[in-house]
mmCIF file with all atom_site columns, C-alpha atoms in Angstrom:
data_model
loop_
_atom_site.group_PDB
_atom_site.id
_atom_site.type_symbol
_atom_site.label_atom_id
_atom_site.label_alt_id
_atom_site.label_comp_id
_atom_site.label_asym_id
_atom_site.label_entity_id
_atom_site.label_seq_id
_atom_site.pdbx_PDB_ins_code
_atom_site.Cartn_x
_atom_site.Cartn_y
_atom_site.Cartn_z
_atom_site.occupancy
_atom_site.B_iso_or_equiv
_atom_site.pdbx_formal_charge
_atom_site.auth_seq_id
_atom_site.auth_comp_id
_atom_site.auth_asym_id
_atom_site.auth_atom_id
_atom_site.pdbx_PDB_model_num
ATOM 1  C CA . MET A 1 1  ? 167.354 19.845 89.012  1.00 0.00 ? 66  MET A CA 1
ATOM 2  C CA . LEU A 1 2  ? 171.176 20.317 87.544  1.00 0.00 ? 67  LEU A CA 1
ATOM 3  C CA . GLN A 1 3  ? 172.267 18.510 84.570  1.00 0.00 ? 68  GLN A CA 1
ATOM 4  C CA . THR A 1 4  ? 176.070 17.704 84.596  1.00 0.00 ? 69  THR A CA 1
ATOM 5  C CA . GLU A 1 5  ? 176.578 17.838 81.062  1.00 0.00 ? 70  GLU A CA 1
ATOM 6  C CA . ASN A 1 6  ? 175.734 21.920 81.260  1.00 0.00 ? 71  ASN A CA 1
ATOM 7  C CA . LEU A 1 7  ? 178.956 21.925 83.460  1.00 0.00 ? 72  LEU A CA 1
ATOM 8  C CA . THR A 1 8  ? 181.778 23.388 81.371  1.00 0.00 ? 73  THR A CA 1
ATOM 9  C CA . LYS A 1 9  ? 184.968 24.109 84.122  1.00 0.00 ? 74  LYS A CA 1
ATOM 10 C CA . LEU A 1 10 ? 187.586 21.026 85.451  1.00 0.00 ? 75  LEU A CA 1
ATOM 11 C CA . TYR A 1 11 ? 186.650 22.391 88.992  1.00 0.00 ? 76  TYR A CA 1
ATOM 12 C CA . TYR A 1 12 ? 183.865 23.727 90.925  1.00 0.00 ? 77  TYR A CA 1
ATOM 13 C CA . SER A 1 13 ? 184.342 25.657 94.273  1.00 0.00 ? 78  SER A CA 1
ATOM 14 C CA . ILE A 1 14 ? 181.820 24.599 97.549  1.00 0.00 ? 79  ILE A CA 1
ATOM 15 C CA . GLY A 1 15 ? 180.174 27.691 97.197  1.00 0.00 ? 80  GLY A CA 1
ATOM 16 C CA . GLU A 1 16 ? 179.085 27.037 93.434  1.00 0.00 ? 81  GLU A CA 1
ATOM 17 C CA . VAL A 1 17 ? 178.165 23.492 94.345  1.00 0.00 ? 82  VAL A CA 1
ATOM 18 C CA . ALA A 1 18 ? 176.007 24.656 97.132  1.00 0.00 ? 83  ALA A CA 1
ATOM 19 C CA . GLU A 1 19 ? 174.043 26.774 94.947  1.00 0.00 ? 84  GLU A CA 1
ATOM 20 C CA . MET A 1 20 ? 173.938 24.352 92.010  1.00 0.00 ? 85  MET A CA 1
ATOM 21 C CA . PHE A 1 21 ? 171.566 22.354 94.565  1.00 0.00 ? 86  PHE A CA 1
ATOM 22 C CA . GLU A 1 22 ? 170.118 25.412 96.469  1.00 0.00 ? 87  GLU A CA 1
ATOM 23 C CA . VAL A 1 23 ? 171.715 23.907 100.010 1.00 0.00 ? 88  VAL A CA 1
ATOM 24 C CA . ASN A 1 24 ? 174.680 25.567 102.235 1.00 0.00 ? 89  ASN A CA 1
ATOM 25 C CA . THR A 1 25 ? 177.863 25.028 101.868 1.00 0.00 ? 90  THR A CA 1
ATOM 26 C CA . SER A 1 26 ? 177.811 23.244 105.416 1.00 0.00 ? 91  SER A CA 1
ATOM 27 C CA . LEU A 1 27 ? 175.469 20.358 104.051 1.00 0.00 ? 92  LEU A CA 1
ATOM 28 C CA . ILE A 1 28 ? 177.888 19.871 101.556 1.00 0.00 ? 93  ILE A CA 1
ATOM 29 C CA . ARG A 1 29 ? 180.887 19.478 103.842 1.00 0.00 ? 94  ARG A CA 1
ATOM 30 C CA . PHE A 1 30 ? 178.638 17.235 106.221 1.00 0.00 ? 95  PHE A CA 1
ATOM 31 C CA . TRP A 1 31 ? 178.020 15.057 103.321 1.00 0.00 ? 96  TRP A CA 1
ATOM 32 C CA . GLU A 1 32 ? 181.676 14.904 102.448 1.00 0.00 ? 97  GLU A CA 1
ATOM 33 C CA . SER A 1 33 ? 182.595 13.555 105.966 1.00 0.00 ? 98  SER A CA 1
ATOM 34 C CA . GLU A 1 34 ? 179.454 11.196 105.618 1.00 0.00 ? 99  GLU A CA 1
ATOM 35 C CA . PHE A 1 35 ? 180.013 9.741  102.435 1.00 0.00 ? 100 PHE A CA 1
ATOM 36 C CA . ASP A 1 36 ? 182.917 8.431  101.258 1.00 0.00 ? 101 ASP A CA 1
ATOM 37 C CA . LEU A 1 37 ? 182.209 9.064  97.945  1.00 0.00 ? 102 LEU A CA 1
ATOM 38 C CA . ILE A 1 38 ? 182.474 12.707 97.978  1.00 0.00 ? 103 ILE A CA 1
ATOM 39 C CA . LYS A 1 39 ? 185.936 13.521 97.710  1.00 0.00 ? 104 LYS A CA 1
ATOM 40 C CA . PRO A 1 40 ? 186.965 16.657 96.268  1.00 0.00 ? 105 PRO A CA 1
ATOM 41 C CA . LYS A 1 41 ? 190.454 17.714 95.704  1.00 0.00 ? 106 LYS A CA 1
ATOM 42 C CA . LYS A 1 42 ? 191.880 20.406 97.525  1.00 0.00 ? 107 LYS A CA 1
ATOM 43 C CA . ASN A 1 43 ? 194.227 23.220 96.521  1.00 0.00 ? 108 ASN A CA 1
ATOM 44 C CA . ARG A 1 44 ? 197.262 24.719 98.435  1.00 0.00 ? 109 ARG A CA 1
ATOM 45 C CA . LYS A 1 45 ? 195.060 27.195 100.107 1.00 0.00 ? 110 LYS A CA 1
ATOM 46 C CA . GLY A 1 46 ? 192.808 23.817 101.236 1.00 0.00 ? 111 GLY A CA 1
ATOM 47 C CA . ASN A 1 47 ? 189.924 25.120 98.999  1.00 0.00 ? 112 ASN A CA 1
ATOM 48 C CA . ARG A 1 48 ? 187.526 22.286 98.020  1.00 0.00 ? 113 ARG A CA 1
ATOM 49 C CA . GLN A 1 49 ? 187.458 21.831 94.270  1.00 0.00 ? 114 GLN A CA 1
ATOM 50 C CA . PHE A 1 50 ? 184.686 19.323 93.123  1.00 0.00 ? 115 PHE A CA 1
ATOM 51 C CA . THR A 1 51 ? 184.703 17.601 89.863  1.00 0.00 ? 116 THR A CA 1
ATOM 52 C CA . LYS A 1 52 ? 181.738 16.624 87.471  1.00 0.00 ? 117 LYS A CA 1
ATOM 53 C CA . GLU A 1 53 ? 181.925 13.163 89.062  1.00 0.00 ? 118 GLU A CA 1
ATOM 54 C CA . ASP A 1 54 ? 182.143 15.069 92.437  1.00 0.00 ? 119 ASP A CA 1
ATOM 55 C CA . ILE A 1 55 ? 178.909 16.934 91.332  1.00 0.00 ? 120 ILE A CA 1
ATOM 56 C CA . ASP A 1 56 ? 176.856 13.530 90.409  1.00 0.00 ? 121 ASP A CA 1
ATOM 57 C CA . ASN A 1 57 ? 177.641 11.706 93.603  1.00 0.00 ? 122 ASN A CA 1
ATOM 58 C CA . VAL A 1 58 ? 176.208 15.202 95.605  1.00 0.00 ? 123 VAL A CA 1
ATOM 59 C CA . ARG A 1 59 ? 173.334 15.207 92.906  1.00 0.00 ? 124 ARG A CA 1
ATOM 60 C CA . THR A 1 60 ? 172.444 10.877 94.106  1.00 0.00 ? 125 THR A CA 1
ATOM 61 C CA . ILE A 1 61 ? 172.969 11.899 97.923  1.00 0.00 ? 126 ILE A CA 1
ATOM 62 C CA . TYR A 1 62 ? 170.320 15.142 97.289  1.00 0.00 ? 127 TYR A CA 1
ATOM 63 C CA . HIS A 1 63 ? 168.220 12.931 95.061  1.00 0.00 ? 128 HIS A CA 1
ATOM 64 C CA . LEU A 1 64 ? 167.906 9.814  98.185  1.00 0.00 ? 129 LEU A CA 1
ATOM 65 C CA . VAL A 1 65 ? 168.350 12.458 101.348 1.00 0.00 ? 130 VAL A CA 1
ATOM 66 C CA . LYS A 1 66 ? 166.135 15.706 100.070 1.00 0.00 ? 131 LYS A CA 1
ATOM 67 C CA . GLU A 1 67 ? 163.840 14.113 97.741  1.00 0.00 ? 132 GLU A CA 1
ATOM 68 C CA . LYS A 1 68 ? 163.225 10.745 98.527  1.00 0.00 ? 133 LYS A CA 1
ATOM 69 C CA . GLY A 1 69 ? 163.236 11.281 102.268 1.00 0.00 ? 134 GLY A CA 1
ATOM 70 C CA . PHE A 1 70 ? 165.655 8.856  103.064 1.00 0.00 ? 135 PHE A CA 1
ATOM 71 C CA . THR A 1 71 ? 167.521 8.939  106.450 1.00 0.00 ? 136 THR A CA 1
ATOM 72 C CA . LEU A 1 72 ? 171.602 8.960  106.680 1.00 0.00 ? 137 LEU A CA 1
ATOM 73 C CA . GLN A 1 73 ? 171.477 5.640  108.251 1.00 0.00 ? 138 GLN A CA 1
ATOM 74 C CA . GLY A 1 74 ? 169.389 4.355  105.361 1.00 0.00 ? 139 GLY A CA 1
#
């Protein structure tokens, strides 16, 4: 799994984040709508800009949902 210590940029696109976790961008957008933890900034074009903290939060959700099998209700 991705280690955030290796992240060097200030912001990452949704495509880059999806690639890190090997999921579709639509899943990242869905999680963003379901979890208040994920709040990427948006640039003038409306593109999401994920920080290291956002990616840490995505990792936590990924771990609980994809690896531990928790449901969103859980």
